[in-house]
Short mmCIF file of C-alpha atoms and ligand atoms in Angstrom, two decimals:
data_model
loop_
_atom_site.label_atom_id
_atom_site.label_comp_id
_atom_site.label_asym_id
_atom_site.label_seq_id
_atom_site.Cartn_x
_atom_site.Cartn_y
_atom_site.Cartn_z
CA MET A 28 0.18 0.34 -0.10
CA SER A 29 1.18 3.33 -0.95
CA ASN A 30 0.42 5.41 2.08
CA GLY A 31 2.01 3.86 4.37
CA LEU A 32 -0.07 1.30 5.93
CA SER A 33 0.84 -2.32 5.36
CA GLY A 34 -1.63 -4.96 3.84
CA ASP A 35 -3.24 -4.64 0.39
CA VAL A 36 -7.32 -4.67 0.82
CA LYS A 37 -9.91 -3.48 -1.79
CA ASP A 38 -11.17 0.06 -0.15
CA ILE A 39 -9.46 1.86 2.49
CA GLY A 40 -12.70 3.77 2.89
CA LEU A 41 -14.98 0.72 4.07
CA SER A 42 -13.19 1.26 8.04
CA ASP A 43 -14.99 3.00 9.30
CA GLN A 44 -18.31 0.35 8.29
CA GLY A 45 -15.28 -1.95 9.79
CA VAL A 46 -14.73 -0.77 12.60
CA SER A 47 -18.59 -0.67 13.32
CA ARG A 48 -19.31 -4.32 12.18
CA ILE A 49 -15.87 -5.19 14.02
CA GLN A 50 -17.37 -3.70 17.42
CA TRP A 51 -20.83 -5.26 16.89
CA ALA A 52 -19.10 -8.61 16.84
CA ALA A 53 -17.63 -8.20 19.45
CA ARG A 54 -20.44 -8.00 21.59
CA GLU A 55 -21.09 -11.43 21.78
CA MET A 56 -17.61 -12.56 22.04
CA ARG A 57 -17.19 -12.28 25.78
CA VAL A 58 -14.75 -15.51 26.72
CA LEU A 59 -12.23 -13.70 23.97
CA LYS A 60 -13.21 -10.31 25.77
CA LEU A 61 -11.30 -11.51 29.47
CA ILE A 62 -8.70 -12.48 27.72
CA ARG A 63 -8.32 -10.05 25.70
CA ASP A 64 -8.33 -7.85 28.77
CA ARG A 65 -5.85 -9.68 30.73
CA PHE A 66 -3.38 -9.83 27.16
CA VAL A 67 -3.45 -6.09 27.44
CA ASN A 68 -2.49 -6.34 31.28
CA GLU A 69 0.31 -9.41 31.11
CA LYS A 70 1.58 -8.85 27.54
CA PRO A 71 2.54 -12.83 27.20
CA LEU A 72 2.77 -12.51 23.62
CA GLU A 73 4.94 -9.35 23.51
CA GLY A 74 7.98 -10.01 21.04
CA VAL A 75 5.85 -13.25 19.05
CA ASP A 76 5.53 -13.03 15.08
CA ILE A 77 1.77 -14.16 13.56
CA ALA A 78 1.29 -15.25 10.59
CA ALA A 79 -2.85 -16.11 9.96
CA CYS A 80 -4.32 -17.47 7.45
CA LEU A 81 -7.92 -17.16 8.49
CA HIS A 82 -11.80 -15.94 7.07
CA VAL A 83 -11.04 -12.23 7.43
CA THR A 84 -14.50 -11.74 8.88
CA THR A 85 -15.84 -9.11 12.24
CA GLU A 86 -14.39 -12.38 14.31
CA THR A 87 -11.26 -12.93 13.04
CA ALA A 88 -10.74 -9.20 13.23
CA ASN A 89 -11.60 -9.83 17.05
CA LEU A 90 -8.88 -12.93 17.59
CA ALA A 91 -6.45 -10.63 15.92
CA ILE A 92 -6.64 -7.21 17.82
CA THR A 93 -6.58 -9.77 20.69
CA LEU A 94 -3.49 -11.14 19.82
CA LYS A 95 -2.09 -7.68 19.24
CA ASP A 96 -2.95 -6.57 22.47
CA GLY A 97 -0.92 -9.69 23.84
CA GLY A 98 2.39 -7.95 22.14
CA ALA A 99 1.93 -9.82 19.26
CA ASN A 100 3.36 -8.77 15.47
CA VAL A 101 0.29 -9.94 13.95
CA VAL A 102 0.33 -10.59 9.86
CA LEU A 103 -3.33 -11.84 8.25
CA CYS A 104 -4.05 -13.40 5.03
CA ALA A 105 -7.55 -14.49 3.65
CA SER A 106 -7.77 -18.76 3.69
CA ASN A 107 -10.29 -18.35 1.51
CA PRO A 108 -11.00 -16.59 -2.29
CA LEU A 109 -14.65 -15.86 -1.26
CA SER A 110 -14.41 -15.23 2.43
CA THR A 111 -13.23 -11.83 3.02
CA GLN A 112 -15.42 -9.22 4.44
CA ASP A 113 -13.44 -6.38 2.66
CA ASP A 114 -14.57 -3.72 5.10
CA VAL A 115 -13.26 -5.60 7.71
CA ALA A 116 -10.42 -5.72 5.85
CA ALA A 117 -9.92 -1.93 5.28
CA ALA A 118 -10.75 -1.62 8.81
CA LEU A 119 -8.17 -3.96 10.39
CA VAL A 120 -5.06 -1.94 8.53
CA ASN A 121 -6.53 1.72 8.91
CA GLU A 122 -7.92 1.65 12.18
CA TYR A 123 -5.89 -1.34 14.05
CA GLY A 124 -2.43 -0.97 12.87
CA ILE A 125 -2.95 -5.13 11.68
CA ALA A 126 -1.51 -5.83 7.95
CA THR A 127 -4.02 -7.84 6.33
CA TYR A 128 -3.53 -9.30 2.86
CA ALA A 129 -7.44 -10.21 1.41
CA ILE A 130 -9.39 -9.18 -1.44
CA ASN A 131 -12.95 -11.09 -1.42
CA GLY A 132 -12.90 -12.09 -5.10
CA GLU A 133 -9.05 -12.31 -5.38
CA ASP A 134 -7.64 -14.91 -7.95
CA ASN A 135 -5.92 -18.02 -6.63
CA GLU A 136 -2.58 -16.26 -7.84
CA THR A 137 -3.47 -13.21 -5.90
CA TYR A 138 -4.48 -15.60 -2.90
CA TYR A 139 -1.42 -17.04 -3.07
CA LYS A 140 0.38 -13.92 -3.28
CA HIS A 141 -0.93 -13.03 -0.06
CA ILE A 142 -0.32 -15.96 1.74
CA HIS A 143 3.06 -15.23 0.62
CA SER A 144 2.83 -11.83 1.81
CA ALA A 145 1.55 -13.49 5.59
CA LEU A 146 4.63 -15.24 5.43
CA ASP A 147 7.13 -13.02 4.55
CA ASN A 148 6.33 -11.49 8.80
CA LYS A 149 9.08 -14.69 9.23
CA PRO A 150 6.41 -16.20 11.96
CA HIS A 151 7.23 -17.35 15.36
CA PHE A 152 3.61 -18.85 14.71
CA THR A 153 1.40 -19.93 12.60
CA MET A 154 -2.62 -19.65 12.47
CA ASP A 155 -3.92 -21.67 9.61
CA ASP A 156 -7.87 -22.26 8.57
CA GLY A 157 -7.14 -25.34 6.01
CA ALA A 158 -3.49 -25.72 6.04
CA ASP A 159 -2.82 -23.55 2.81
CA LEU A 160 -0.37 -21.26 5.37
CA VAL A 161 0.95 -24.35 6.04
CA SER A 162 1.70 -26.19 3.02
CA VAL A 163 3.08 -23.12 1.30
CA LEU A 164 5.56 -22.83 4.31
CA HIS A 165 6.48 -26.51 4.02
CA LYS A 166 6.83 -26.72 0.15
CA GLU A 167 7.64 -23.25 -0.93
CA ARG A 168 9.43 -21.34 2.13
CA THR A 169 11.38 -23.77 3.81
CA ASP A 170 13.89 -21.31 4.35
CA LEU A 171 11.39 -19.93 7.16
CA LEU A 172 10.96 -22.79 8.68
CA GLY A 173 14.08 -22.51 11.16
CA LYS A 174 12.10 -19.88 13.34
CA VAL A 175 8.90 -21.47 13.53
CA ILE A 176 8.14 -22.67 16.50
CA GLY A 177 4.04 -23.66 16.60
CA GLY A 178 1.28 -23.30 15.08
CA THR A 179 -2.47 -23.82 15.43
CA GLU A 180 -5.02 -25.10 12.76
CA GLU A 181 -8.84 -24.43 13.11
CA THR A 182 -10.34 -26.32 10.99
CA THR A 183 -11.57 -30.59 9.94
CA THR A 184 -10.26 -30.25 6.52
CA GLY A 185 -6.57 -28.81 7.51
CA VAL A 186 -6.17 -31.04 10.91
CA ILE A 187 -6.91 -34.25 8.46
CA ARG A 188 -3.89 -32.65 6.09
CA LEU A 189 -1.72 -31.61 8.73
CA ARG A 190 -2.11 -35.58 9.94
CA SER A 191 -0.95 -36.75 6.70
CA MET A 192 2.48 -34.43 7.00
CA ALA A 193 3.35 -35.74 10.29
CA GLN A 194 2.44 -39.28 9.11
CA GLU A 195 4.96 -39.15 6.78
CA ASN A 196 7.13 -36.99 8.95
CA LYS A 197 6.65 -33.85 7.03
CA LEU A 198 5.09 -31.50 9.55
CA MET A 199 8.33 -29.43 11.02
CA TYR A 200 7.23 -28.19 13.88
CA PRO A 201 4.01 -29.20 16.56
CA ILE A 202 0.31 -27.59 15.72
CA ILE A 203 -2.31 -27.88 17.60
CA ALA A 204 -5.78 -29.00 16.68
CA ILE A 205 -8.39 -25.97 17.54
CA ASN A 206 -10.92 -27.94 15.70
CA ASP A 207 -10.58 -31.44 18.26
CA ALA A 208 -11.81 -29.24 21.15
CA ASP A 209 -15.09 -29.87 22.64
CA THR A 210 -15.76 -26.03 22.78
CA LYS A 211 -15.01 -26.44 19.20
CA HIS A 212 -16.26 -28.81 16.83
CA LEU A 213 -19.35 -29.33 19.43
CA PHE A 214 -20.67 -25.32 18.58
CA ASP A 215 -19.01 -23.85 15.86
CA ASN A 216 -19.48 -27.32 13.44
CA ARG A 217 -22.68 -28.12 14.43
CA TYR A 218 -24.41 -24.90 15.71
CA GLY A 219 -22.53 -22.31 13.57
CA THR A 220 -22.76 -24.74 10.64
CA GLY A 221 -26.42 -25.32 10.92
CA GLN A 222 -27.26 -21.68 11.32
CA SER A 223 -24.40 -19.85 8.69
CA THR A 224 -25.11 -22.64 5.67
CA LEU A 225 -28.93 -22.35 6.14
CA ASP A 226 -28.55 -18.68 6.46
CA GLY A 227 -26.11 -18.37 2.97
CA ILE A 228 -28.30 -20.52 0.91
CA THR A 229 -31.21 -18.43 2.09
CA ARG A 230 -29.10 -15.23 0.92
CA ALA A 231 -28.28 -16.23 -2.20
CA THR A 232 -31.47 -17.99 -3.08
CA ASN A 233 -34.57 -16.96 -1.38
CA VAL A 234 -35.96 -20.07 -1.26
CA LEU A 235 -38.85 -21.51 0.78
CA TRP A 236 -37.07 -24.61 3.11
CA SER A 237 -40.89 -25.76 4.25
CA GLY A 238 -41.63 -28.40 2.47
CA LYS A 239 -38.12 -29.06 0.52
CA SER A 240 -36.21 -32.22 0.04
CA VAL A 241 -32.72 -31.80 1.20
CA VAL A 242 -30.19 -34.08 0.97
CA VAL A 243 -27.53 -33.84 3.75
CA CYS A 244 -24.38 -35.30 2.62
CA GLY A 245 -21.99 -36.18 5.45
CA TYR A 246 -23.25 -36.47 8.88
CA GLY A 247 -19.94 -35.53 10.69
CA TRP A 248 -20.56 -31.96 13.30
CA CYS A 249 -21.19 -29.77 10.85
CA GLY A 250 -23.56 -32.15 8.51
CA ARG A 251 -25.30 -32.49 11.66
CA GLY A 252 -26.31 -28.82 12.46
CA ILE A 253 -27.08 -28.73 8.94
CA ALA A 254 -29.28 -31.26 8.79
CA LEU A 255 -30.92 -30.49 12.24
CA ARG A 256 -31.71 -26.63 11.18
CA ALA A 257 -32.99 -28.27 7.97
CA LYS A 258 -35.42 -29.67 9.75
CA GLY A 259 -36.12 -27.70 12.01
CA MET A 260 -37.08 -25.02 9.06
CA GLY A 261 -40.01 -27.77 8.24
CA SER A 262 -37.35 -29.37 4.75
CA HIS A 263 -37.72 -32.99 4.54
CA VAL A 264 -34.55 -34.20 5.45
CA ILE A 265 -32.52 -37.07 3.68
CA VAL A 266 -29.22 -37.71 4.90
CA THR A 267 -25.89 -39.48 2.71
CA GLU A 268 -23.03 -40.93 4.54
CA VAL A 269 -19.80 -43.37 3.97
CA ASP A 270 -19.74 -44.21 7.72
CA SER A 271 -21.71 -46.77 9.17
CA VAL A 272 -22.13 -45.42 12.80
CA ARG A 273 -22.51 -42.01 11.71
CA ALA A 274 -25.04 -43.18 9.51
CA LEU A 275 -27.11 -44.99 11.98
CA GLU A 276 -27.14 -42.30 13.90
CA ALA A 277 -28.12 -40.04 11.10
CA VAL A 278 -31.22 -42.80 11.09
CA MET A 279 -31.78 -42.86 14.59
CA ASP A 280 -32.11 -38.64 14.76
CA GLY A 281 -35.00 -39.37 12.64
CA TYR A 282 -33.48 -38.93 9.32
CA GLN A 283 -34.03 -40.72 5.90
CA VAL A 284 -30.67 -42.31 4.98
CA MET A 285 -30.00 -43.68 1.58
CA PRO A 286 -27.11 -43.21 -1.26
CA VAL A 287 -26.16 -40.47 -2.95
CA GLY A 288 -27.36 -41.96 -6.01
CA GLU A 289 -30.38 -42.51 -4.85
CA ALA A 290 -31.39 -39.00 -3.45
CA SER A 291 -30.59 -37.52 -7.13
CA ASN A 292 -33.85 -37.55 -8.33
CA VAL A 293 -35.13 -36.74 -4.60
CA GLY A 294 -33.69 -33.96 -3.48
CA ASP A 295 -34.45 -29.98 -4.01
CA ILE A 296 -31.27 -28.48 -2.82
CA PHE A 297 -27.98 -30.61 -2.34
CA ILE A 298 -25.72 -29.29 0.71
CA THR A 299 -21.98 -30.88 0.59
CA ALA A 300 -19.77 -31.14 4.13
CA THR A 301 -17.91 -34.34 3.54
CA GLY A 302 -14.63 -32.28 3.63
CA ASP A 303 -13.57 -35.10 0.86
CA VAL A 304 -13.96 -34.68 -3.47
CA ASN A 305 -16.58 -35.47 -5.72
CA VAL A 306 -19.62 -35.85 -3.76
CA ILE A 307 -22.09 -35.09 -6.10
CA ASP A 308 -21.31 -36.59 -8.91
CA LYS A 309 -21.60 -37.26 -12.35
CA GLU A 310 -24.08 -39.34 -11.44
CA THR A 311 -26.08 -36.97 -9.18
CA LEU A 312 -25.97 -34.20 -11.52
CA ASP A 313 -26.95 -36.42 -14.25
CA ASN A 314 -30.48 -37.83 -12.68
CA ALA A 315 -30.68 -34.59 -10.61
CA LYS A 316 -34.61 -32.87 -11.01
CA ASP A 317 -35.02 -29.47 -13.42
CA GLY A 318 -33.96 -26.86 -10.66
CA SER A 319 -31.90 -28.38 -8.19
CA ILE A 320 -29.77 -26.30 -6.40
CA PHE A 321 -26.00 -27.39 -5.02
CA ALA A 322 -24.40 -25.97 -2.30
CA ASN A 323 -21.47 -26.92 0.02
CA SER A 324 -20.22 -26.12 3.28
CA GLY A 325 -16.81 -28.09 3.33
CA HIS A 326 -13.11 -26.71 3.32
CA PHE A 327 -12.50 -26.69 -0.32
CA ASN A 328 -14.46 -26.19 -3.50
CA SER A 329 -13.80 -29.64 -4.63
CA GLU A 330 -17.00 -32.06 -3.29
CA ILE A 331 -18.85 -31.10 -5.97
CA ASN A 332 -17.68 -31.88 -9.72
CA ILE A 333 -17.88 -28.82 -11.75
CA PRO A 334 -15.88 -29.55 -14.61
CA TYR A 335 -18.07 -32.49 -14.98
CA LEU A 336 -20.86 -30.16 -14.49
CA GLU A 337 -19.62 -27.31 -16.95
CA SER A 338 -19.10 -30.37 -19.68
CA ILE A 339 -22.21 -31.34 -19.65
CA SER A 340 -23.92 -28.02 -20.15
CA SER A 341 -24.65 -25.54 -22.79
CA GLY A 342 -23.81 -22.12 -20.71
CA LYS A 343 -24.09 -20.29 -17.62
CA ARG A 344 -24.83 -17.07 -16.20
CA LEU A 345 -25.21 -15.42 -13.04
CA ILE A 346 -29.58 -15.36 -12.26
CA ARG A 347 -28.31 -12.88 -8.92
CA SER A 348 -25.93 -13.25 -6.60
CA SER A 349 -24.05 -15.90 -5.61
CA VAL A 350 -26.54 -18.57 -7.50
CA GLU A 351 -24.65 -19.57 -11.24
CA GLU A 352 -28.02 -21.47 -13.40
CA TYR A 353 -26.06 -23.80 -15.48
CA SER A 354 -28.34 -24.64 -19.09
CA ILE A 355 -27.79 -28.14 -19.01
CA LYS A 356 -27.19 -30.19 -23.13
CA ASP A 357 -30.85 -32.35 -21.90
CA GLY A 358 -32.48 -29.15 -20.91
CA ARG A 359 -32.43 -29.19 -17.33
CA LYS A 360 -31.04 -26.24 -15.14
CA LEU A 361 -29.58 -26.58 -12.10
CA TYR A 362 -28.05 -24.44 -9.88
CA LEU A 363 -24.59 -23.74 -8.53
CA LEU A 364 -24.39 -21.20 -5.24
CA GLY A 365 -21.24 -19.35 -4.35
CA GLU A 366 -19.43 -21.15 -7.02
CA GLY A 367 -19.33 -24.41 -4.87
CA ARG A 368 -17.47 -22.45 -2.39
CA LEU A 369 -18.40 -22.60 1.62
CA ILE A 370 -21.87 -20.93 1.06
CA ASN A 371 -21.84 -19.74 4.82
CA LEU A 372 -18.96 -17.27 4.19
CA ALA A 373 -19.79 -16.67 0.69
CA ALA A 374 -23.01 -15.69 0.74
CA ALA A 375 -23.73 -15.12 4.18
CA GLU A 376 -21.02 -13.80 7.38
CA GLY A 377 -20.21 -17.13 8.61
CA HIS A 378 -20.08 -18.20 11.87
CA PRO A 379 -22.50 -15.79 14.17
CA SER A 380 -20.43 -14.41 16.16
CA SER A 381 -21.46 -16.08 19.88
CA VAL A 382 -20.26 -19.44 18.50
CA MET A 383 -16.36 -18.39 16.73
CA ASP A 384 -15.53 -16.87 19.98
CA MET A 385 -15.35 -20.18 21.96
CA SER A 386 -13.10 -21.55 19.03
CA PHE A 387 -11.27 -17.81 18.82
CA ALA A 388 -11.03 -18.04 22.74
CA ASN A 389 -9.19 -21.43 21.99
CA GLN A 390 -6.80 -20.06 19.67
CA ALA A 391 -5.73 -16.90 21.34
CA LEU A 392 -4.97 -19.24 24.77
CA CYS A 393 -3.33 -22.11 23.08
CA ILE A 394 -0.79 -19.48 21.17
CA GLU A 395 -0.02 -18.60 24.45
CA TYR A 396 0.07 -21.90 25.63
CA LEU A 397 2.33 -22.29 22.85
CA VAL A 398 4.52 -20.06 23.69
CA GLY A 399 5.26 -21.13 27.06
CA ASN A 400 6.04 -24.75 26.33
CA ALA A 401 6.23 -25.70 22.45
CA LYS A 402 9.66 -26.38 22.42
CA GLU A 403 9.07 -29.48 24.72
CA LEU A 404 6.38 -30.68 22.30
CA GLY A 405 6.68 -32.98 18.85
CA LYS A 406 6.76 -32.17 15.22
CA THR A 407 2.89 -33.68 15.21
CA VAL A 408 -0.38 -32.66 15.59
CA HIS A 409 -1.54 -32.34 19.32
CA SER A 410 -4.98 -31.86 20.80
CA VAL A 411 -5.82 -28.55 23.02
CA PRO A 412 -4.80 -29.36 26.63
CA ASN A 413 -8.20 -29.94 28.32
CA ASP A 414 -7.86 -27.30 31.29
CA ILE A 415 -7.99 -24.90 27.99
CA ASP A 416 -10.77 -26.66 27.05
CA GLU A 417 -12.18 -26.30 30.30
CA THR A 418 -11.60 -22.95 30.90
CA VAL A 419 -13.33 -21.76 27.30
CA ALA A 420 -16.63 -23.50 28.62
CA ARG A 421 -16.09 -22.44 32.69
CA ILE A 422 -16.20 -18.39 31.40
CA LYS A 423 -18.92 -19.14 28.59
CA LEU A 424 -21.56 -20.37 31.00
CA HIS A 425 -20.33 -17.96 33.19
CA SER A 426 -20.89 -15.03 30.21
CA LEU A 427 -24.11 -15.94 29.41
CA GLY A 428 -24.88 -15.95 33.49
CA ILE A 429 -25.58 -19.48 33.64
CA GLY A 430 -24.82 -21.20 36.89
CA ILE A 431 -24.25 -25.31 37.15
CA ASP A 432 -24.11 -27.69 39.97
CA SER A 433 -20.50 -28.94 41.17
CA LEU A 434 -20.37 -32.06 43.23
CA THR A 435 -20.72 -32.58 46.91
CA GLU A 436 -18.06 -34.20 48.84
CA GLU A 437 -20.45 -37.25 49.14
CA GLN A 438 -20.54 -37.79 45.10
CA GLU A 439 -17.12 -37.54 44.64
CA LEU A 440 -15.70 -40.30 46.99
CA TYR A 441 -19.03 -42.18 45.06
CA LEU A 442 -17.39 -41.91 42.00
CA ARG A 443 -13.97 -42.15 43.36
CA SER A 444 -15.53 -46.23 45.24
CA TRP A 445 -15.81 -49.54 43.73
CA GLU A 446 -16.54 -51.51 46.29
CA GLU A 447 -20.20 -50.43 46.59
CA GLY A 448 -22.92 -51.76 44.12
CA THR A 449 -26.63 -52.85 43.72
N1 ADE B 528 -15.36 -19.97 9.58
C1 ADE B 528 -17.14 -20.06 10.53
N2 ADE B 528 -17.62 -19.02 10.50
C2 ADE B 528 -16.57 -18.60 10.56
C3 ADE B 528 -16.23 -16.59 10.99
N3 ADE B 528 -18.20 -16.14 11.77
N4 ADE B 528 -14.99 -16.02 11.02
C4 ADE B 528 -13.87 -16.36 10.85
N5 ADE B 528 -13.77 -18.16 10.64
C5 ADE B 528 -15.15 -18.64 10.32
#
């Protein structure tokens, strides 16, 4: 940027709007606020350089500000080309002095250029969402690895990639899997994805959910949340799975379960949340009803076979924002939302602040933990320490004004004893 600010954002003039929206999100991020207040006083991250690759949203801004208030030098880049909120990126640079490289709609080349810009910060710690930053660091910027002490990873897909790296002994420093914390996946993945996915599809299409047949591909925590919310809106929900236990769980949760091929001519709306490739493949696209809508809520735009969709189409047009109408050669029209990218961030604002509060409280506390402990950890993927997970839950409940019981001495004793029976 030529005006002395560092970063690459769409329009620095959007800063004021970004600041108000960041403040609005902060109202619901009370756990992070408590951490921030402590960080301001204790400065546990003094002298620490962080390269963060996250969705640039109002919630992420509150995390970045917290880390900065803790003394860290943070540089941020986008973890998806379509998820950046341009006003937030402008505010981070202009108001909060956090170098941010993120432009909504950036092409692939710019996306990776921005990752390199974040790495130019020569980080002690990486903070990633999907493992693209870690991947570039290990493949193209190995000169920087000597300084890196540790990292965190936000999401299921990223954790899977990192575990593969660790298994092949390719991971060069310890990374904490934030996604594994109970206070992350039970809430962010389930209630966050559940709400924000329906929000994204609704904002893109304005469809009525009531009475629709909705096919949810994948019954992990995200799929569970999406199915639950679609059911709540009055949809008939069909779940597809490859895992027998999860499929059985979906059956007993009251959903119809069938192979995706069978669901292909039943569904009105198809939503993928598996983390795998070509879940919506040729068979489904060939058999889908005229007017079917396809959306993805997984991290990468690989779950719907878009090249095949293109190949069976005679043309496409953007019929409304985030909705592409494909004219299939056999006369059907199929609709792809948000270019097959994660729809909750491409067409809406991602998860609500109140769940991101817990995910990002884990992030902040884990970076603090790594500052003191990374050197003792092996070069693999680690769980969030239990006491951090419990602390986040306890503070969240407190912030919601909810008290709970604790065990009496008699109950503790009873639980420890094995002699008492029938
Ligand atoms: N991932 C999903 N929703 C998000 C949000 N609101 N901010 C950052 N990352 C997210």
